[in-house]
Each structure stands twice: as structure tokens, then as C-alpha cells.
Amino acid sequence: MTDTLETPSAPVIVQERRIVTAIPGPKSQQLHERRRAVVSDGVSSTLPVYIDHAHGAIVVDVDGNQFIDLGAGIGVTTIGHTNDAVVAAATAQLADFTHTLFTITPYESYVRVAELLAEHTPGDHAKKSVLVNSGAEAVENGVKIARKYTGRGGIAVLEHAYHGRTNLTMAMNFKAAPYSTGYGPFAGDVYRAPNSYPFHDGLTGPQAAARTIGYLEKTVGASELACLVVEPIQGEGGFQVPADGYLPALQQWCTDNGIVFIADEIQSGMARTGKYFASEHFGLVPDLVLSAKGIAGGLPLAGVTGRAEIMDASQPGGLGGTFGGNPVAAAAAVAVFEQIESHNLLAEAGRIEGVLKPGLLALQEKHPVIGDVRGIGAMIAIELVQEGTHEPNSAAVTSIAAYAAQNGVILLTAGTYGNVLRFLPSLAISDELLVDALGVIADGFAAL
Ligand code: PLZ
């Protein structure tokens, strides 16, 4: 994607890395002092450089440092920062109206987003959606809808899962610290089963599925479960790509037992892996698909999309919320879908994988601390280990991420044990920027 037409008011940002101060720079440090006085310590920031503006794959801080953004705000600005079409659509909508509340007086863009979700989520059955504000709220609603439809209470989740920060979703997460430590009591009726983690378990897909299913049948029983919630590729857990056949076997078991199969595509969806939804790579047709993050180019929007009969089991008034499907966010989302289509952005994910994977595999040859290179499309990760073992090496992850930041690359970490570096750049990133960022990361490994 080379055409980066600028809206008249948007500052032109040359797509290059440029570090002009210490990191964080003096202005960022001043802002950080102000922040420490008034922003809760419970809200942390990975890299306390304060951002002034951004475009494409580059963010510019208040000190004028330009960073290559390999995180896209955890997979949110998937089609690039300040994409012109998204900015134009949101700006036009801002001037028309900012809010009516869809459950009071509706508007077209909400309907259009639901049409686009129905069209682009897997399967050609009749589908309906509800729009909400955040990923966690989509998870909450997916569970709520599944419970209403099935008349059952149990929620099954997988080890290493991440689903959010609300009370229910805290109970669904695998990792306690920092997400849930001290925040109980938690919602009940959540059952966590082993997942498929090829690098560690060495199981085939069918073997891992038999383990997951056997565990759930023993510890709760299929007839008690309203839903099974899975991330087709786990996000915060570290981009584990399940072994072949694992997810289809889980889906089949759900179908056979009247359990709603929910794909949490909040991180893996919206073109990130080269398909609209990662479920497609595994041949899944989930009953419900959860989308958020990348759906609206950075504006807060999320959705639950699924089989019409499941979505319609809820009584009128049962679903909603003040800001759900906000008109500015919905207008931005329509533009995101249009950009993916008109610029064939699905193909960009494959291009990015084609640069990152070989680059990281070459790095692995030199540095045995890289235990595993995995992922699909623009969702790639490396798991760092103690040399010659599969034991986690979070210290190496911390130093590589710090080295990258000091040298103008925003690189995110992940993994239950904090030993994964994840690459989820925007689809607008050029090969040149990827190669440049890989060079920085290679230097970081050399300096370990
Ligand atoms: N499901 C698969 O990845 C959000 C968390 C950032 P919200 N992941 C980023 C943080 O530290 O809070 C996420 C996800 C998956 C659900 C969620 C939750 O989405 O929009 O953050 O609520």
C-alpha cells in the first residue's frame, strides 16, 4: 500500500524511524510527572513516550521521535494510523451527529456495520449482530446471548486465554497477575481446559482436542455448558497457533452437544491474519464471532455476530447500552471494511508474514534463545527460552523490547510467562520499515 494521500489538516509523516532525544525525551518525562500525580498507578504504560501524532506505521512523540509501530495499539490500527478514509468518514459523521442512542432513534451506519459483519464473518447462514464498546463487553454479551439461547450457565475457556478486564472476563482469563490479583470475588461457572500449544505439548490436533474435551466432560459435563469461548490464535497468551484439526474437533463437539461455539476474534480478526477472521484458516464456522480492536480504525467499537436464531433468543431490550454502535465509530468501521476491500488489504498480511517469518527464522539460527517462531499473517511471535530448553526467558524479552524502544521500534510482549515478543504491525507498514525494525531487533539479540 503506497498511496498515503493526506487530508489537508493531517501532518505529513515521512515513513521512517528517527530518534532525536533520549527515550523517553524531556517533554515525555514532563508529561509523565503530571500523569503520575493524577492517573491511577493501576494504569501502566509499556513505553512512556507521549504521542503527538501518527500516520501509517509511524508514531511521533512530543519530542519529535519517530517510532516504527509494530504493535498498532495491540492490533487496533490494523489498516494504519490516521487512514485517510477513516479520518474522513469519522470527521463527516462528527459534524452530522455524534449520538442519538441506537436503542432510542437508530441510524444507518449501525445497520451497515451489521451487514458487513454478516457478510465477512465465516459461514453463509443468516447472521445478526449487536454492537458494543469494547472487546470485554463483546465477550460479556457473547456469553449472555449463549446462556439465553441454551438456558445453561457454564462457560468453558482455554488455558492461556485472555478475554478482558471486567468481572466476568477476569474470571475467564488464564493469567491472574496483573489482571485479577486482588479483584475478587469473581463470576462463577467458568471452566478452564488445557489448550493446544504445539511448542510445549507436542500433541497432534486430535490428541489435544481429546484432552480438552475429556477434561471438560469430566469436570463439568457437556450438558451444563452454554458456550466454549476460544481465541483461534491466542493473543495475550502468545500467538499459539493450535495444531491442525484441534479447533474443528472442538467445534464439532460443541455442535454435537448443543454448546455455542464462540470465536473471540478480538485480536485475530479484521484482516490481521490475511483473512477477515482467523477462524477461516482452520475451517471453522463459529456460532458467534466477537470482533473489536481493528474494526473501527482506532475508534471504540465491538460486535457480537452470529446465527440469527441464537442472536434473536434475546428479548427486545435485553441487549444494548448507551454508547454501543456509536455513530462516529460505526462510520469509521464502514470505512475500514471499504479500505480492506478497495486496497485488497487481506493480501498485505501475507506480504508482512513473508518478510517477518524468514527474518525471524534467520535470527533463530543465530540465537538459540529463540525457541519458536509462529503465527499467521501480521500476527507473528517469537517465544524466548533458556537456551536448549523450553523454559521461559522473560528477561531476554524485557531486554529486547527495551532495546527496540530505545532505538525507535515499538515492540510488544505477550505470553503467560512474559517470554513472547509479538509482531502485530499495521497492514500499511512497508517492507522497508519491517526490514529496518528487524535490523534493530537483530542488534538487540546481538547485545543480549
Ligand atoms: N479478547 C482476544 O485480545 C484485548 C488487552 C490490553 P478490550 N487485548 C488487549 C489490556 O492490557 O487491557 C482483548 C483480546 C481478546 C478480549 C480482549 C478485551 O478487549 O477492548 O480491551 O476490552
CSV table of C-alpha atoms and ligand atoms in Angstrom, one decimal:
chain,number,residue,atom,x,y,z
A,1,MET,CA,0.0,0.0,0.0
A,2,THR,CA,1.9,3.0,-1.2
A,3,ASP,CA,-0.7,5.7,-1.7
A,4,THR,CA,-0.8,7.7,1.5
A,5,LEU,CA,-2.9,10.7,0.4
A,6,GLU,CA,-3.1,13.3,3.2
A,7,THR,CA,-6.2,15.0,4.4
A,8,PRO,CA,-5.4,18.8,4.3
A,9,SER,CA,-5.1,19.1,8.1
A,10,ALA,CA,-3.1,15.9,8.7
A,11,PRO,CA,0.7,16.5,9.1
A,12,VAL,CA,2.7,14.5,6.6
A,13,ILE,CA,4.8,12.0,8.3
A,14,VAL,CA,7.7,10.5,6.4
A,15,GLN,CA,7.6,6.8,7.0
A,16,GLU,CA,10.9,6.4,8.7
A,17,ARG,CA,12.4,5.7,12.1
A,18,ARG,CA,14.1,8.7,13.7
A,19,ILE,CA,15.3,9.1,17.3
A,20,VAL,CA,16.3,12.6,18.2
A,21,THR,CA,16.4,12.6,22.0
A,22,ALA,CA,16.9,10.1,24.8
A,23,ILE,CA,13.9,7.8,25.2
A,24,PRO,CA,11.7,9.0,26.9
A,25,GLY,CA,12.6,12.5,25.9
A,26,PRO,CA,12.3,15.6,28.1
A,27,LYS,CA,8.7,16.5,27.1
A,28,SER,CA,7.6,13.0,27.6
A,29,GLN,CA,9.2,13.0,31.0
A,30,GLN,CA,7.4,16.2,32.0
A,31,LEU,CA,4.1,14.7,30.9
A,32,HIS,CA,4.9,11.5,32.8
A,33,GLU,CA,5.4,13.5,36.0
A,34,ARG,CA,2.0,15.2,35.5
A,35,ARG,CA,0.4,11.8,34.9
A,36,ARG,CA,1.9,10.3,38.0
A,37,ALA,CA,0.1,12.8,40.1
A,38,VAL,CA,-3.4,12.2,38.6
A,39,VAL,CA,-3.6,8.9,36.7
A,40,SER,CA,-4.1,5.8,38.8
A,41,ASP,CA,-1.0,3.7,39.3
A,42,GLY,CA,-3.2,0.8,38.2
A,43,VAL,CA,-3.0,2.0,34.6
A,44,SER,CA,0.5,1.3,33.3
A,45,SER,CA,2.2,2.2,30.1
A,46,THR,CA,4.7,-0.1,28.3
A,47,LEU,CA,6.7,2.8,26.9
A,48,PRO,CA,6.0,6.2,28.5
A,49,VAL,CA,6.7,8.3,25.4
A,50,TYR,CA,3.7,10.5,24.9
A,51,ILE,CA,2.4,10.6,21.4
A,52,ASP,CA,1.7,13.7,19.4
A,53,HIS,CA,0.6,12.3,16.0
A,54,ALA,CA,0.8,9.2,13.9
A,55,HIS,CA,0.3,8.0,10.3
A,56,GLY,CA,0.6,4.7,8.6
A,57,ALA,CA,3.1,2.6,10.6
A,58,ILE,CA,4.9,5.6,12.3
A,59,VAL,CA,4.0,7.3,15.6
A,60,VAL,CA,5.7,10.6,16.5
A,61,ASP,CA,6.1,11.5,20.2
A,62,VAL,CA,6.0,15.0,21.7
A,63,ASP,CA,9.8,15.2,21.5
A,64,GLY,CA,9.8,14.6,17.8
A,65,ASN,CA,11.0,10.9,17.9
A,66,GLN,CA,9.5,8.7,15.2
A,67,PHE,CA,8.9,5.1,16.1
A,68,ILE,CA,8.1,2.2,13.8
A,69,ASP,CA,4.9,0.8,15.4
A,70,LEU,CA,5.0,-3.0,15.5
A,71,GLY,CA,2.1,-3.1,17.9
A,72,ALA,CA,-0.6,-0.9,16.3
A,73,GLY,CA,-2.1,-0.3,19.8
A,74,ILE,CA,-2.4,-4.1,20.3
A,75,GLY,CA,-3.8,-4.8,16.9
A,76,VAL,CA,-6.2,-1.9,16.6
A,77,THR,CA,-4.9,0.4,13.9
A,78,THR,CA,-4.8,-2.5,11.6
A,79,ILE,CA,-5.2,-0.5,8.4
A,80,GLY,CA,-2.7,2.1,9.6
A,81,HIS,CA,-2.8,5.2,11.8
A,82,THR,CA,-5.0,8.0,10.6
A,83,ASN,CA,-6.0,6.2,7.5
A,84,ASP,CA,-7.4,9.0,5.3
A,85,ALA,CA,-10.7,7.3,4.6
A,86,VAL,CA,-11.3,6.5,8.2
A,87,VAL,CA,-10.5,10.1,9.2
A,88,ALA,CA,-12.8,11.5,6.5
A,89,ALA,CA,-15.7,9.2,7.5
A,90,ALA,CA,-15.4,9.9,11.2
A,91,THR,CA,-14.9,13.7,10.6
A,92,ALA,CA,-18.0,13.9,8.4
A,93,GLN,CA,-20.1,11.9,10.9
A,94,LEU,CA,-18.9,14.2,13.8
A,95,ALA,CA,-20.4,17.1,12.0
A,96,ASP,CA,-23.7,15.3,11.3
A,97,PHE,CA,-24.4,13.9,14.7
A,98,THR,CA,-22.4,12.2,17.4
A,99,HIS,CA,-25.0,10.3,19.3
A,100,THR,CA,-28.7,9.5,19.4
A,101,LEU,CA,-28.5,6.1,21.1
A,102,PHE,CA,-29.4,3.3,18.6
A,103,THR,CA,-32.0,1.9,21.1
A,104,ILE,CA,-33.8,5.3,21.1
A,105,THR,CA,-33.6,6.5,17.5
A,106,PRO,CA,-31.5,4.4,15.1
A,107,TYR,CA,-29.3,5.3,12.2
A,108,GLU,CA,-27.9,3.6,9.0
A,109,SER,CA,-24.2,3.1,9.9
A,110,TYR,CA,-25.0,0.7,12.7
A,111,VAL,CA,-27.1,-1.4,10.2
A,112,ARG,CA,-24.4,-1.2,7.6
A,113,VAL,CA,-21.7,-2.5,10.1
A,114,ALA,CA,-24.1,-5.4,10.9
A,115,GLU,CA,-24.5,-6.1,7.2
A,116,LEU,CA,-20.7,-6.1,6.7
A,117,LEU,CA,-20.1,-8.3,9.7
A,118,ALA,CA,-22.8,-10.7,8.4
A,119,GLU,CA,-21.1,-10.7,5.0
A,120,HIS,CA,-17.5,-11.2,6.2
A,121,THR,CA,-17.7,-13.5,9.2
A,122,PRO,CA,-17.4,-17.2,8.3
A,123,GLY,CA,-20.4,-19.1,7.0
A,124,ASP,CA,-23.3,-18.2,4.8
A,125,HIS,CA,-26.1,-18.8,7.2
A,126,ALA,CA,-28.4,-15.9,8.4
A,127,LYS,CA,-26.5,-13.8,10.8
A,128,LYS,CA,-27.3,-10.9,13.1
A,129,SER,CA,-25.2,-8.6,15.3
A,130,VAL,CA,-25.2,-6.4,18.4
A,131,LEU,CA,-22.6,-3.6,18.6
A,132,VAL,CA,-21.0,-2.6,21.9
A,133,ASN,CA,-18.0,-0.6,23.0
A,134,SER,CA,-15.1,-2.8,23.9
A,135,GLY,CA,-13.7,-6.3,23.5
A,136,ALA,CA,-14.6,-7.3,27.0
A,137,GLU,CA,-18.1,-6.1,26.5
A,138,ALA,CA,-18.4,-8.2,23.4
A,139,VAL,CA,-17.2,-11.3,25.4
A,140,GLU,CA,-19.8,-10.5,28.1
A,141,ASN,CA,-22.5,-10.2,25.5
A,142,GLY,CA,-21.5,-13.3,23.7
A,143,VAL,CA,-21.7,-15.3,26.9
A,144,LYS,CA,-25.0,-13.7,27.9
A,145,ILE,CA,-26.5,-14.4,24.5
A,146,ALA,CA,-25.3,-18.0,24.6
A,147,ARG,CA,-26.8,-18.5,28.1
A,148,LYS,CA,-30.1,-17.1,27.0
A,149,TYR,CA,-30.3,-19.3,23.9
A,150,THR,CA,-29.2,-22.6,25.6
A,151,GLY,CA,-30.8,-22.0,29.0
A,152,ARG,CA,-27.5,-23.3,30.5
A,153,GLY,CA,-24.9,-21.5,32.7
A,154,GLY,CA,-21.5,-23.0,32.2
A,155,ILE,CA,-18.7,-21.2,30.3
A,156,ALA,CA,-15.7,-23.1,29.0
A,157,VAL,CA,-12.4,-21.3,28.3
A,158,LEU,CA,-8.9,-22.4,27.5
A,159,GLU,CA,-5.6,-22.2,29.2
A,160,HIS,CA,-3.6,-19.1,28.3
A,161,ALA,CA,-6.7,-17.3,27.2
A,162,TYR,CA,-7.3,-13.6,27.6
A,163,HIS,CA,-10.8,-12.1,27.4
A,164,GLY,CA,-10.8,-8.8,29.2
A,165,ARG,CA,-10.8,-6.8,32.4
A,166,THR,CA,-14.5,-6.8,33.5
A,167,ASN,CA,-15.6,-9.1,36.4
A,168,LEU,CA,-16.8,-12.0,34.2
A,169,THR,CA,-13.9,-11.7,31.8
A,170,MET,CA,-11.3,-11.6,34.6
A,171,ALA,CA,-12.7,-15.0,35.6
A,172,MET,CA,-12.2,-16.2,32.1
A,173,ASN,CA,-8.5,-15.1,31.8
A,174,PHE,CA,-5.8,-17.7,32.4
A,175,LYS,CA,-3.2,-15.3,33.9
A,176,ALA,CA,-4.0,-13.8,37.4
A,177,ALA,CA,-1.3,-11.2,37.8
A,178,PRO,CA,-1.8,-8.5,37.0
A,179,TYR,CA,-5.3,-8.9,35.6
A,180,SER,CA,-7.3,-10.3,38.5
A,181,THR,CA,-5.0,-10.3,41.6
A,182,GLY,CA,-6.9,-8.9,44.5
A,183,TYR,CA,-10.1,-8.1,42.5
A,184,GLY,CA,-12.3,-11.0,43.5
A,185,PRO,CA,-14.8,-12.4,44.2
A,186,PHE,CA,-15.2,-13.5,40.6
A,187,ALA,CA,-18.0,-14.7,38.5
A,188,GLY,CA,-18.6,-18.5,38.8
A,189,ASP,CA,-19.4,-21.3,36.4
A,190,VAL,CA,-16.2,-20.7,34.4
A,191,TYR,CA,-14.3,-23.9,33.5
A,192,ARG,CA,-10.8,-23.8,32.1
A,193,ALA,CA,-9.5,-26.6,30.0
A,194,PRO,CA,-6.0,-27.3,28.5
A,195,ASN,CA,-5.5,-25.9,25.0
A,196,SER,CA,-3.3,-26.8,22.1
A,197,TYR,CA,0.2,-25.4,22.4
A,198,PRO,CA,2.3,-27.3,19.9
A,199,PHE,CA,5.7,-25.9,21.0
A,200,HIS,CA,5.1,-27.2,24.6
A,201,ASP,CA,2.7,-30.1,24.4
A,202,GLY,CA,3.9,-31.9,21.3
A,203,LEU,CA,0.3,-33.2,20.8
A,204,THR,CA,-1.4,-33.5,17.4
A,205,GLY,CA,-4.7,-31.6,17.0
A,206,PRO,CA,-6.9,-34.6,17.6
A,207,GLN,CA,-4.9,-35.6,20.7
A,208,ALA,CA,-5.0,-32.1,22.1
A,209,ALA,CA,-8.8,-31.9,21.3
A,210,ALA,CA,-9.4,-35.2,23.1
A,211,ARG,CA,-7.6,-33.8,26.1
A,212,THR,CA,-9.6,-30.6,26.1
A,213,ILE,CA,-12.9,-32.4,25.6
A,214,GLY,CA,-12.1,-35.1,28.1
A,215,TYR,CA,-11.3,-32.5,30.7
A,216,LEU,CA,-14.5,-30.6,30.2
A,217,GLU,CA,-16.6,-33.7,30.1
A,218,LYS,CA,-15.1,-34.9,33.4
A,219,THR,CA,-15.0,-31.5,35.3
A,220,VAL,CA,-18.3,-30.0,34.2
A,221,GLY,CA,-20.2,-32.1,31.6
A,222,ALA,CA,-21.2,-31.0,28.1
A,223,SER,CA,-24.9,-30.7,29.1
A,224,GLU,CA,-24.0,-27.9,31.6
A,225,LEU,CA,-22.1,-25.7,29.1
A,226,ALA,CA,-23.7,-22.7,27.4
A,227,CYS,CA,-20.6,-22.0,25.4
A,228,LEU,CA,-17.0,-22.6,24.7
A,229,VAL,CA,-15.0,-19.4,24.1
A,230,VAL,CA,-11.8,-19.7,22.1
A,231,GLU,CA,-9.3,-17.4,20.5
A,232,PRO,CA,-8.5,-19.1,17.2
A,233,ILE,CA,-5.0,-17.7,17.7
A,234,GLN,CA,-4.4,-16.7,21.3
A,235,GLY,CA,-3.5,-13.0,21.6
A,236,GLU,CA,-2.1,-12.1,25.1
A,237,GLY,CA,-1.3,-15.7,25.6
A,238,GLY,CA,1.4,-15.6,22.9
A,239,PHE,CA,0.0,-16.2,19.4
A,240,GLN,CA,-0.2,-20.0,19.8
A,241,VAL,CA,-1.4,-21.5,16.5
A,242,PRO,CA,-3.3,-24.6,17.5
A,243,ALA,CA,-2.3,-27.9,16.0
A,244,ASP,CA,-4.1,-29.0,12.8
A,245,GLY,CA,-7.6,-30.3,13.5
A,246,TYR,CA,-7.7,-29.1,17.1
A,247,LEU,CA,-10.2,-26.3,16.6
A,248,PRO,CA,-12.5,-28.2,14.2
A,249,ALA,CA,-12.7,-31.1,16.7
A,250,LEU,CA,-13.8,-28.6,19.4
A,251,GLN,CA,-16.3,-27.0,17.2
A,252,GLN,CA,-17.8,-30.4,16.2
A,253,TRP,CA,-18.0,-31.4,19.9
A,254,CYS,CA,-19.9,-28.2,20.6
A,255,THR,CA,-22.3,-28.8,17.7
A,256,ASP,CA,-22.9,-32.3,18.8
A,257,ASN,CA,-23.7,-31.2,22.4
A,258,GLY,CA,-25.7,-28.0,21.9
A,259,ILE,CA,-22.8,-25.8,23.1
A,260,VAL,CA,-22.5,-22.4,21.5
A,261,PHE,CA,-19.0,-22.2,19.9
A,262,ILE,CA,-17.8,-18.6,20.3
A,263,ALA,CA,-14.7,-17.4,18.5
A,264,ASP,CA,-13.1,-14.5,20.3
A,265,GLU,CA,-11.5,-12.8,17.2
A,266,ILE,CA,-10.9,-9.6,19.0
A,267,GLN,CA,-7.2,-9.7,18.4
A,268,SER,CA,-7.0,-12.2,15.5
A,269,GLY,CA,-9.9,-10.8,13.4
A,270,MET,CA,-10.4,-7.9,10.9
A,271,ALA,CA,-7.8,-8.8,8.3
A,272,ARG,CA,-5.0,-9.3,10.8
A,273,THR,CA,-4.1,-12.8,9.5
A,274,GLY,CA,-4.9,-12.3,5.9
A,275,LYS,CA,-8.5,-13.5,6.2
A,276,TYR,CA,-11.2,-11.3,7.7
A,277,PHE,CA,-11.3,-13.7,10.6
A,278,ALA,CA,-8.6,-16.2,11.7
A,279,SER,CA,-11.3,-18.9,12.1
A,280,GLU,CA,-11.2,-19.2,8.3
A,281,HIS,CA,-7.6,-20.6,8.4
A,282,PHE,CA,-8.9,-23.5,10.4
A,283,GLY,CA,-12.2,-24.2,8.5
A,284,LEU,CA,-14.3,-23.0,11.4
A,285,VAL,CA,-17.8,-21.6,11.2
A,286,PRO,CA,-18.3,-20.3,14.7
A,287,ASP,CA,-21.8,-19.9,16.1
A,288,LEU,CA,-20.8,-16.4,17.4
A,289,VAL,CA,-17.8,-14.3,16.3
A,290,LEU,CA,-16.6,-11.5,18.6
A,291,SER,CA,-14.9,-8.6,16.9
A,292,ALA,CA,-13.4,-5.4,18.3
A,293,LYS,CA,-9.9,-3.8,18.2
A,294,GLY,CA,-9.3,-3.4,14.4
A,295,ILE,CA,-12.9,-3.0,13.4
A,296,ALA,CA,-13.1,0.8,13.5
A,297,GLY,CA,-9.6,2.1,12.8
A,298,GLY,CA,-8.9,3.1,16.5
A,299,LEU,CA,-12.4,4.2,17.5
A,300,PRO,CA,-14.1,2.2,20.2
A,301,LEU,CA,-16.4,-0.4,18.7
A,302,ALA,CA,-17.0,-4.1,19.1
A,303,GLY,CA,-19.6,-6.6,18.0
A,304,VAL,CA,-21.1,-10.0,18.6
A,305,THR,CA,-22.2,-11.6,15.3
A,306,GLY,CA,-23.8,-14.9,15.0
A,307,ARG,CA,-26.5,-17.3,13.9
A,308,ALA,CA,-29.8,-15.4,13.7
A,309,GLU,CA,-31.6,-17.9,15.9
A,310,ILE,CA,-29.1,-17.5,18.7
A,311,MET,CA,-28.9,-13.7,18.4
A,312,ASP,CA,-32.7,-13.5,18.4
A,313,ALA,CA,-33.2,-15.6,21.5
A,314,SER,CA,-32.7,-12.4,23.5
A,315,GLN,CA,-35.8,-10.4,24.3
A,316,PRO,CA,-36.2,-6.8,22.9
A,317,GLY,CA,-34.4,-4.6,25.3
A,318,GLY,CA,-32.1,-7.4,26.6
A,319,LEU,CA,-29.1,-6.2,24.6
A,320,GLY,CA,-27.7,-2.6,24.3
A,321,GLY,CA,-26.0,0.2,26.1
A,322,THR,CA,-25.7,3.9,25.9
A,323,PHE,CA,-22.7,4.1,23.5
A,324,GLY,CA,-22.9,0.8,21.7
A,325,GLY,CA,-22.5,1.2,18.0
A,326,ASN,CA,-21.7,4.9,18.4
A,327,PRO,CA,-22.3,6.7,15.0
A,328,VAL,CA,-18.7,8.1,14.7
A,329,ALA,CA,-17.2,4.7,15.5
A,330,ALA,CA,-19.7,2.9,13.2
A,331,ALA,CA,-18.9,5.4,10.3
A,332,ALA,CA,-15.2,4.6,10.8
A,333,ALA,CA,-15.9,0.9,10.8
A,334,VAL,CA,-17.7,1.1,7.4
A,335,ALA,CA,-14.7,2.9,6.1
A,336,VAL,CA,-12.4,0.2,7.5
A,337,PHE,CA,-14.3,-2.5,5.6
A,338,GLU,CA,-14.3,-0.4,2.4
A,339,GLN,CA,-10.5,0.1,2.7
A,340,ILE,CA,-9.9,-3.6,3.2
A,341,GLU,CA,-11.8,-4.3,0.0
A,342,SER,CA,-10.7,-1.4,-2.2
A,343,HIS,CA,-7.0,-1.8,-1.3
A,344,ASN,CA,-7.0,-5.6,-1.1
A,345,LEU,CA,-5.5,-5.4,2.4
A,346,LEU,CA,-6.0,-9.1,3.1
A,347,ALA,CA,-3.1,-9.7,0.8
A,348,GLU,CA,-0.9,-7.3,2.8
A,349,ALA,CA,-0.9,-9.6,5.8
A,350,GLY,CA,0.7,-12.3,3.7
A,351,ARG,CA,3.3,-9.9,2.4
A,352,ILE,CA,4.2,-8.9,6.0
A,353,GLU,CA,4.5,-12.6,7.1
A,354,GLY,CA,6.7,-13.1,4.1
A,355,VAL,CA,9.2,-10.5,5.5
A,356,LEU,CA,8.9,-11.2,9.2
A,357,LYS,CA,8.9,-15.0,9.3
A,358,PRO,CA,12.1,-15.6,7.2
A,359,GLY,CA,13.8,-12.7,9.1
A,360,LEU,CA,12.9,-14.2,12.5
A,361,LEU,CA,13.8,-17.7,11.4
A,362,ALA,CA,17.2,-16.5,10.3
A,363,LEU,CA,17.6,-14.8,13.7
A,364,GLN,CA,16.6,-18.1,15.4
A,365,GLU,CA,19.5,-19.8,13.6
A,366,LYS,CA,22.0,-17.5,15.3
A,367,HIS,CA,20.3,-17.2,18.7
A,368,PRO,CA,19.1,-20.4,20.3
A,369,VAL,CA,17.3,-18.3,22.9
A,370,ILE,CA,14.5,-18.0,20.2
A,371,GLY,CA,12.7,-21.3,20.9
A,372,ASP,CA,9.8,-20.8,18.5
A,373,VAL,CA,8.7,-18.6,15.6
A,374,ARG,CA,5.0,-18.8,14.9
A,375,GLY,CA,1.9,-17.0,13.8
A,376,ILE,CA,-0.1,-16.2,10.6
A,377,GLY,CA,-0.1,-13.0,8.5
A,378,ALA,CA,0.5,-9.8,10.5
A,379,MET,CA,0.2,-11.8,13.8
A,380,ILE,CA,3.7,-13.3,14.3
A,381,ALA,CA,5.5,-14.1,17.5
A,382,ILE,CA,8.8,-15.5,18.9
A,383,GLU,CA,8.9,-17.4,22.2
A,384,LEU,CA,12.2,-16.9,24.1
A,385,VAL,CA,13.6,-19.7,26.2
A,386,GLN,CA,16.6,-20.6,28.3
A,387,GLU,CA,19.0,-22.0,25.7
A,388,GLY,CA,18.5,-25.7,25.0
A,389,THR,CA,15.3,-25.9,27.0
A,390,HIS,CA,11.6,-24.9,26.7
A,391,GLU,CA,11.8,-22.9,29.9
A,392,PRO,CA,10.6,-19.3,29.6
A,393,ASN,CA,13.1,-16.5,29.3
A,394,SER,CA,11.3,-13.3,30.2
A,395,ALA,CA,14.5,-11.5,31.0
A,396,ALA,CA,15.5,-11.7,27.3
A,397,VAL,CA,12.1,-10.5,26.2
A,398,THR,CA,12.3,-7.5,28.5
A,399,SER,CA,15.8,-6.5,27.3
A,400,ILE,CA,14.9,-6.9,23.6
A,401,ALA,CA,11.8,-4.8,23.9
A,402,ALA,CA,13.7,-2.2,25.8
A,403,TYR,CA,16.5,-2.2,23.2
A,404,ALA,CA,13.9,-1.8,20.5
A,405,ALA,CA,12.2,1.1,22.2
A,406,GLN,CA,15.5,2.9,22.7
A,407,ASN,CA,16.1,2.5,19.0
A,408,GLY,CA,12.8,3.6,17.7
A,409,VAL,CA,10.8,0.4,17.5
A,410,ILE,CA,7.6,-0.3,19.4
A,411,LEU,CA,7.7,-4.0,20.1
A,412,LEU,CA,5.0,-5.7,22.3
A,413,THR,CA,5.5,-8.6,24.7
A,414,ALA,CA,3.0,-11.4,25.4
A,415,GLY,CA,2.7,-14.8,26.9
A,416,THR,CA,1.6,-16.2,30.2
A,417,TYR,CA,5.3,-16.2,31.4
A,418,GLY,CA,6.1,-12.9,29.7
A,419,ASN,CA,8.5,-14.7,27.3
A,420,VAL,CA,7.0,-13.9,24.0
A,421,LEU,CA,7.7,-11.0,21.6
A,422,ARG,CA,4.7,-10.3,19.3
A,423,PHE,CA,4.7,-8.5,16.0
A,424,LEU,CA,1.3,-7.1,15.0
A,425,PRO,CA,2.1,-4.2,12.8
A,426,SER,CA,-0.5,-2.4,10.7
A,427,LEU,CA,-1.1,-3.7,7.2
A,428,ALA,CA,0.1,-0.3,5.9
A,429,ILE,CA,3.7,-1.0,7.0
A,430,SER,CA,6.2,-1.1,4.2
A,431,ASP,CA,8.8,-3.9,3.6
A,432,GLU,CA,11.5,-1.3,4.2
A,433,LEU,CA,10.2,-0.5,7.7
A,434,LEU,CA,9.9,-4.1,8.5
A,435,VAL,CA,13.4,-4.8,7.4
A,436,ASP,CA,14.7,-1.8,9.3
A,437,ALA,CA,12.8,-2.9,12.5
A,438,LEU,CA,14.2,-6.5,12.1
A,439,GLY,CA,17.7,-5.0,11.9
A,440,VAL,CA,17.2,-3.2,15.2
A,441,ILE,CA,15.9,-6.4,16.8
A,442,ALA,CA,18.8,-8.3,15.5
A,443,ASP,CA,21.2,-5.8,17.1
A,444,GLY,CA,19.2,-6.2,20.3
A,445,PHE,CA,19.8,-10.0,20.2
A,446,ALA,CA,23.5,-9.5,19.4
A,447,ALA,CA,23.7,-7.2,22.5
A,448,LEU,CA,21.9,-9.7,24.8
B,1,PLZ,N1,-10.3,-10.7,23.8
B,1,PLZ,C1,-8.6,-11.9,22.5
B,1,PLZ,O1,-7.0,-9.6,22.9
B,1,PLZ,C2,-7.8,-7.3,24.4
B,1,PLZ,C3,-5.7,-6.1,26.3
B,1,PLZ,C4,-5.0,-4.9,26.7
B,1,PLZ,P1,-10.9,-4.8,25.3
B,1,PLZ,N2,-6.4,-7.5,24.4
B,1,PLZ,C5,-5.6,-6.3,24.8
B,1,PLZ,C6,-5.0,-4.7,28.1
B,1,PLZ,O2,-4.0,-4.8,28.8
B,1,PLZ,O3,-6.1,-4.4,28.6
B,1,PLZ,C7,-8.7,-8.5,24.2
B,1,PLZ,C8,-8.2,-9.6,23.4
B,1,PLZ,C9,-9.1,-10.7,23.3
B,1,PLZ,C10,-10.7,-9.7,24.6
B,1,PLZ,C11,-10.0,-8.6,24.8
B,1,PLZ,C12,-10.6,-7.4,25.5
B,1,PLZ,O4,-10.8,-6.3,24.7
B,1,PLZ,O5,-11.3,-4.0,24.1
B,1,PLZ,O6,-9.5,-4.5,25.9
B,1,PLZ,O7,-11.9,-4.9,26.4
